[in-house]
Short mmCIF file of C-alpha atoms in Angstrom, two decimals:
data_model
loop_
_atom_site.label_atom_id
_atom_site.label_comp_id
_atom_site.label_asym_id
_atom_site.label_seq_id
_atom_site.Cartn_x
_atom_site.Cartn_y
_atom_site.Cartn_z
CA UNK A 1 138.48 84.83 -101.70
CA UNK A 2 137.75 86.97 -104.28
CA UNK A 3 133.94 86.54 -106.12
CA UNK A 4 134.88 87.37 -109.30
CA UNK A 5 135.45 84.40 -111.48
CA UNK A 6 136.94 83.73 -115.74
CA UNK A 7 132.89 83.22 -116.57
CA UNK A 8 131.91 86.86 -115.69
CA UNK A 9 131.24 89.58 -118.06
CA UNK A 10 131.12 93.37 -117.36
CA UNK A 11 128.20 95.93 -118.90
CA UNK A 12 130.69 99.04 -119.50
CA UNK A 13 128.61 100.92 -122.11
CA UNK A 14 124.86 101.32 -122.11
CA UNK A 15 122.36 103.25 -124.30
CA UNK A 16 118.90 103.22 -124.44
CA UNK A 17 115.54 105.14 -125.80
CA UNK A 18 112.33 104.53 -124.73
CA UNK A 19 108.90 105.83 -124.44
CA UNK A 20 108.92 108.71 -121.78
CA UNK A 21 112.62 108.61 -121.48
CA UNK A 22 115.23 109.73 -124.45
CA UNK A 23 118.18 109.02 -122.11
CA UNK A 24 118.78 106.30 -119.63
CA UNK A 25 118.82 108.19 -116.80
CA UNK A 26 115.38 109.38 -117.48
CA UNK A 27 114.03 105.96 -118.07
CA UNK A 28 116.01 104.84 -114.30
CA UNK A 29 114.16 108.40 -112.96
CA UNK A 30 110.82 107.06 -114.44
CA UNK A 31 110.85 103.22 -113.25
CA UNK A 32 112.16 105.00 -109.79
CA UNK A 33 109.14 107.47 -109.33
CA UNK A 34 106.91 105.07 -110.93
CA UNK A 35 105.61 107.18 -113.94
CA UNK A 36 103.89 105.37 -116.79
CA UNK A 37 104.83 106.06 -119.98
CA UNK A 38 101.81 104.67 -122.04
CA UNK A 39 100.00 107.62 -123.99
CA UNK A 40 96.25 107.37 -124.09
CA UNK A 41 94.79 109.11 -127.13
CA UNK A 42 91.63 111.36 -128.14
CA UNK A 43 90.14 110.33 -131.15
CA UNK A 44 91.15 113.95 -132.78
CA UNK A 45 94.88 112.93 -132.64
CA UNK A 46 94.03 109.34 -133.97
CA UNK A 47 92.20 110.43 -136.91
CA UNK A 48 94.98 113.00 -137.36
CA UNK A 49 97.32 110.09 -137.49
CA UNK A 50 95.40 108.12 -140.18
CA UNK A 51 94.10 105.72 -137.89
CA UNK A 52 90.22 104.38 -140.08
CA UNK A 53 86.99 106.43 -137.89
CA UNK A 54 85.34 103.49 -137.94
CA UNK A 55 87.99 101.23 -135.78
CA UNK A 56 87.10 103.90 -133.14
CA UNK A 57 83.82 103.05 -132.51
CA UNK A 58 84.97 99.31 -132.46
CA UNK A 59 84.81 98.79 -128.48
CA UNK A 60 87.94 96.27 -128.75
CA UNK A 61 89.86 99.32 -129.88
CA UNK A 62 92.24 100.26 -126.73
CA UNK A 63 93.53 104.04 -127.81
CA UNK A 64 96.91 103.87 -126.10
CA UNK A 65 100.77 102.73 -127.22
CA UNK A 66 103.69 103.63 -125.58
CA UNK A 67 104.67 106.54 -128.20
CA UNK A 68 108.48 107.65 -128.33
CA UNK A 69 109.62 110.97 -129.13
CA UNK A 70 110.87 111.40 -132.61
CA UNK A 71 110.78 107.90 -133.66
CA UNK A 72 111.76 108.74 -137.26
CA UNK A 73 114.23 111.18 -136.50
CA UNK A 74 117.78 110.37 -138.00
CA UNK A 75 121.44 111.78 -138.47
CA UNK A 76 121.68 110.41 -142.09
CA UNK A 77 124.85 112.39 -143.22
CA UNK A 78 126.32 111.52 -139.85
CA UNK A 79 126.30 107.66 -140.97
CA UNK A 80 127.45 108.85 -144.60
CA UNK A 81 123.57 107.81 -146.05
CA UNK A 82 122.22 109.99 -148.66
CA UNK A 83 118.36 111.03 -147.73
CA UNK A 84 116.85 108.59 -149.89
CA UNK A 85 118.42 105.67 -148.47
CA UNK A 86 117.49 106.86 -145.01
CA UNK A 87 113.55 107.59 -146.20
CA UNK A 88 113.51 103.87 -147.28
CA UNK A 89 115.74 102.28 -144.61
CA UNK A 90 113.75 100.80 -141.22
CA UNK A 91 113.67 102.90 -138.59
CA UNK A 92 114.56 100.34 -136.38
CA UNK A 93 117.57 99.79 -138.72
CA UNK A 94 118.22 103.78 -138.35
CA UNK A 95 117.89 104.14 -134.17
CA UNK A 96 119.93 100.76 -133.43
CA UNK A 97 122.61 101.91 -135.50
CA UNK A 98 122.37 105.46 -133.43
CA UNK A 99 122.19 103.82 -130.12
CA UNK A 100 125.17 101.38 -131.15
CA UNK A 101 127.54 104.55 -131.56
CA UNK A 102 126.26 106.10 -128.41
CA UNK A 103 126.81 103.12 -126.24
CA UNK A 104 130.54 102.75 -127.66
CA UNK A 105 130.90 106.14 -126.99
CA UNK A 106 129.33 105.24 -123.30
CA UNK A 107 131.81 102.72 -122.86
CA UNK A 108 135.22 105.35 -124.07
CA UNK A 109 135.72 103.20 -127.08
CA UNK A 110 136.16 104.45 -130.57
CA UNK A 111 136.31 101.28 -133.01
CA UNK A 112 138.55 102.81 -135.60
CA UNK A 113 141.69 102.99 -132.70
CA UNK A 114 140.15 99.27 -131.16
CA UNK A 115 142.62 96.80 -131.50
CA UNK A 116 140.45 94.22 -130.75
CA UNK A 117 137.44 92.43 -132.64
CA UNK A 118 134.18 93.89 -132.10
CA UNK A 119 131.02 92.16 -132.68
CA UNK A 120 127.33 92.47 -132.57
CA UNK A 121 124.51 90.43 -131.80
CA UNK A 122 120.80 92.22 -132.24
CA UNK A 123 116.92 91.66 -133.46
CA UNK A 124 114.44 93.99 -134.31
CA UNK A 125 110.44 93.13 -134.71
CA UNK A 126 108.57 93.49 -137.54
CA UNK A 127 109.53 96.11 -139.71
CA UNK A 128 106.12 97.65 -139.66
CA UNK A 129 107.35 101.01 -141.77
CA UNK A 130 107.76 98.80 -144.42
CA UNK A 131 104.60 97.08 -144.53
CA UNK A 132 102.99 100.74 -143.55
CA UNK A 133 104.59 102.71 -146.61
CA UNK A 134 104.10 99.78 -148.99
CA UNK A 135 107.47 99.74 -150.12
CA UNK A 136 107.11 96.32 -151.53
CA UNK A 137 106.60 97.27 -155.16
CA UNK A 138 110.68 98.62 -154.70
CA UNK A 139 111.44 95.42 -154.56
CA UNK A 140 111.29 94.75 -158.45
CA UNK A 141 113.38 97.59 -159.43
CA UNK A 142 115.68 98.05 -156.57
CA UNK A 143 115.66 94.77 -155.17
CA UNK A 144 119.49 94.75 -153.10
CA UNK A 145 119.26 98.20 -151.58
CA UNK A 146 115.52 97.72 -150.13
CA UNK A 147 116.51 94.07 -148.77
CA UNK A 148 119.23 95.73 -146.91
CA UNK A 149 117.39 98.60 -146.12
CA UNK A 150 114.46 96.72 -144.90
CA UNK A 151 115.28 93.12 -143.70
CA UNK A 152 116.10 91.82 -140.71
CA UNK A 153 118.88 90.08 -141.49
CA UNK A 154 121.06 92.93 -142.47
CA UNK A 155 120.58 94.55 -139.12
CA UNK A 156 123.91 93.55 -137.52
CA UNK A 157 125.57 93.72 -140.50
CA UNK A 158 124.78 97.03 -141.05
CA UNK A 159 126.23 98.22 -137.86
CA UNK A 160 129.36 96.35 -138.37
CA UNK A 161 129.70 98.34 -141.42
CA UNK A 162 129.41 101.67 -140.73
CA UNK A 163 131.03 101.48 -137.51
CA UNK A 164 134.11 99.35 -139.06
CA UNK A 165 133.86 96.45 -136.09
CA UNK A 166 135.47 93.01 -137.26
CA UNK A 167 134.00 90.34 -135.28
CA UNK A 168 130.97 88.32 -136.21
CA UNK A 169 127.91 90.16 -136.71
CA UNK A 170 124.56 88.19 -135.78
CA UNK A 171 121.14 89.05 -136.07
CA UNK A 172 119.17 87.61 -133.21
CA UNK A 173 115.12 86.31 -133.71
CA UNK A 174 113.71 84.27 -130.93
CA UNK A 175 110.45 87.42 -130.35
CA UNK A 176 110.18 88.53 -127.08
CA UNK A 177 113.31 87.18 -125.77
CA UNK A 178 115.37 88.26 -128.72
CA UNK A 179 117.34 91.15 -126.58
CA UNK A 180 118.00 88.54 -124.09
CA UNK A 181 119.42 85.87 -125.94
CA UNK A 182 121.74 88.29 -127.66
CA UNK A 183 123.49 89.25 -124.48
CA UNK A 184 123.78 84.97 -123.80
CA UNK A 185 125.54 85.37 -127.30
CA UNK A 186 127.72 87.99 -126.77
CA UNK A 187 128.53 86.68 -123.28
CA UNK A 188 129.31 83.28 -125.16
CA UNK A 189 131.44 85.08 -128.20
CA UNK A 190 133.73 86.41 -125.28
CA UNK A 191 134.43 83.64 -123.26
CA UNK A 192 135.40 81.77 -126.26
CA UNK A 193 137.24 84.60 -127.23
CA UNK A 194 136.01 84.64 -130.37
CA UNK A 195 135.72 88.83 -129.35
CA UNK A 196 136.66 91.31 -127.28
CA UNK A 197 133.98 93.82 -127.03
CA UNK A 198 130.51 92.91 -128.05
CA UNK A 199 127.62 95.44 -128.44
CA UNK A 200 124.34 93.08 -127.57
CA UNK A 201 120.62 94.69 -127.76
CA UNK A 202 116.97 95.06 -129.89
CA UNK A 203 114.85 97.55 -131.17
CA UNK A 204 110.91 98.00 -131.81
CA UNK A 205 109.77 100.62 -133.41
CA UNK A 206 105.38 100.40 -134.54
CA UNK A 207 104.34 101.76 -137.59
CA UNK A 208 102.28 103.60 -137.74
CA UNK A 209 103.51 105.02 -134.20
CA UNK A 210 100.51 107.06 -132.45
CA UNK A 211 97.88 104.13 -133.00
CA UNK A 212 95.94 101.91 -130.55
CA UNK A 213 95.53 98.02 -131.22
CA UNK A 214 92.92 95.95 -131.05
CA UNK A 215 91.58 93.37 -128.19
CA UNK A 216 91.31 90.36 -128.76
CA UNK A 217 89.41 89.11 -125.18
CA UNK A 218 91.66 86.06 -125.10
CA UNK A 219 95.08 86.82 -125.97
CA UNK A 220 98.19 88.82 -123.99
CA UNK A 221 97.53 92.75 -124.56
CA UNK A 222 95.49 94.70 -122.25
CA UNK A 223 92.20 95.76 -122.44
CA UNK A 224 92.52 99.11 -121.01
CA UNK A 225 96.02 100.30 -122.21
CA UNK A 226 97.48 99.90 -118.73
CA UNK A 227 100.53 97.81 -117.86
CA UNK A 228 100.95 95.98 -114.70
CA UNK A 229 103.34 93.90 -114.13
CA UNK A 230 103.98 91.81 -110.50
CA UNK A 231 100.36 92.90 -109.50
CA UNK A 232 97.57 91.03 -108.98
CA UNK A 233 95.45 92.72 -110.92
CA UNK A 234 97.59 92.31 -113.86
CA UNK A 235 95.55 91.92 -117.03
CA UNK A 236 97.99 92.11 -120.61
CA UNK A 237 100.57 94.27 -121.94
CA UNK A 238 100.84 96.86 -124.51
CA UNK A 239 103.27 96.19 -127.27
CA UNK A 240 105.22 99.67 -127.62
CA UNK A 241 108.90 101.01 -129.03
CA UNK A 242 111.92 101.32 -127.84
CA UNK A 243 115.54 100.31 -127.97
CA UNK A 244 118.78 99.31 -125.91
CA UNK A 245 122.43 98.58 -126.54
CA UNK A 246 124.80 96.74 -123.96
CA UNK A 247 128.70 96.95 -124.37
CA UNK A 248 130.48 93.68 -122.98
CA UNK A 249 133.79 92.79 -121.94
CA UNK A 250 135.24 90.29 -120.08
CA UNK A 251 135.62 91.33 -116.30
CA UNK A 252 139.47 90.82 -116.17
CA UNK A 253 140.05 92.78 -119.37
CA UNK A 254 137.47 95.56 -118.38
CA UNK A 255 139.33 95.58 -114.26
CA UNK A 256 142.52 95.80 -116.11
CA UNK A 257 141.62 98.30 -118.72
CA UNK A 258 140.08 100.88 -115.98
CA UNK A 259 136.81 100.74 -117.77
CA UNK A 260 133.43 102.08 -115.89
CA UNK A 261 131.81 98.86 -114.90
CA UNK A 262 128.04 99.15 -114.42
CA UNK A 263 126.89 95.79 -113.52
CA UNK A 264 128.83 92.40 -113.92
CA UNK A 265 126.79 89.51 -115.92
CA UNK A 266 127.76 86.41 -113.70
CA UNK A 267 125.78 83.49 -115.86
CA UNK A 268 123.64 82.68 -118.39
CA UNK A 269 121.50 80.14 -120.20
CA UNK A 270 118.84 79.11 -122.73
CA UNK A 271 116.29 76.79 -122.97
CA UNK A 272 113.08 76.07 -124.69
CA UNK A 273 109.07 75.23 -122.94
CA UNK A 274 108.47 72.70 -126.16
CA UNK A 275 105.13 71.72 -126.31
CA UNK A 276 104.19 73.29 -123.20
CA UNK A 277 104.57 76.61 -124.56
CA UNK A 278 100.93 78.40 -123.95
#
């Protein structure tokens, strides 16, 4: 009896950059030789990145964040943006939008020659470069071209655009399960064949991007920059960058189309700790 069943979905395009690790298979290298990817910082290359002298000599300042390389990097004329649209636009809006081609291309699909409907489901966090660069006081005189630039709810959209796919496009918010509960999404667009193809994924990017936080002594971050997760001497996380893209399909169409399968997705579900939430 075959295990495969009409409820599975198959991962046949992946992209991904992340702190340490511009590709994916440098990220799998990383997690499989165990190297941590959190930077710690001297206080020369903090002041250097206009982070205030005097948080340094705050004691609850942890000098570390995962840093990734070129976060503000971007192929605007690839995209067909001028360079003032690209200076103002998020640069989580700018790498999800890069990492959404390069899955595709992962996968063997160009959308132009797709028959098929397309969609998207992604979130972003807080768009820090905006709140970093003070754009707000664009708002007034260019108020349509910043929101789209800059908000979160033209994230999706955006990628439907410029890569001309035609099913829906959904921005996802639910915080640190956001990524997540965009592949439940996609998985659910399929199977109600609602689409074909669905690129599901998220995107942080901090702004400013070599700075360390503060500890609070009672909340989830770490007080020592270091990340340990499964071990007992876990003690917080360190809220970082990065970004990933998934391209779904339904098994049967992906088995019949010859596509690279990479994993196969065989359930999913959501639910909610209500008032028990911590």
């Amino acid at each position: 009896m075959s295990a495969e069943n009409e409820f599975d979905v198959a991962i046949v395009g992946m992209s991904g950059k992340f702190p340490g690790a511009s590709t994916l298979d440098q990220f799998w290298q990383n997690l499989a030789q165990g190297v941590e990817s959190i930077t710690h910082f001297s206080d020369e290359e903090l002041l250097s990145a206009g982070v205030p002298s005097a948080w340094l000599e705050d004691p609850r300042y942890v000098k570390a964040a995962p840093v990734l390389e070129g976060p503000g990097d971007f192929d605007a004329q690839f995209f067909g943006f001028s360079p003032a649209e690209a200076r103002t636009m998020d640069p989580q809006h700018r790498m999800l939008l890069e990492l959404a081609h390069e899955a595709l291309e992962d996968a063997g699909y160009d959308p132009e020659r797709y028959a098929g409907r397309i969609g998207v489901f992604t979130g972003s966090a807080l768009n820090t470069y905006f709140l970093n660069r003070e754009l707000s006081g664009r708002l007034g005189e260019e108020y349509i071209p910043t929101l789209i630039g800059a908000d979160k709810d033209f994230l999706s959209t955006r990628i439907a655009y410029k890569l001309n796919l035609r099913g829906p496009s959904v921005t996802v918010q639910t915080a640190c399960s956001t990524s997540m509960v965009a592949v439940h999404l996609s998985r659910q667009s399929l199977l109600s064949r609602e689409t074909d193809m669905v690129l599901a994924g998220g995107i942080s990017v901090r702004v400013p991007h070599r700075a360390g936080y503060f500890y609070d002594g009672g909340g989830v971050v770490s007080p020592d920059g270091r990340v340990r997760s499964f071990d007992a001497s876990a003690n917080g996380t360190v809220f970082g960058s990065g970004g990933g893209v998934l391209v779904l399909k339904r098994l049967a169409d992906a088995l019949a189309d010859g596509d690279t399968i990479h994993a196969v997705i065989k359930g999913s579900a959501v639910n909610n700790d209500g008032s028990e939430k911590a």
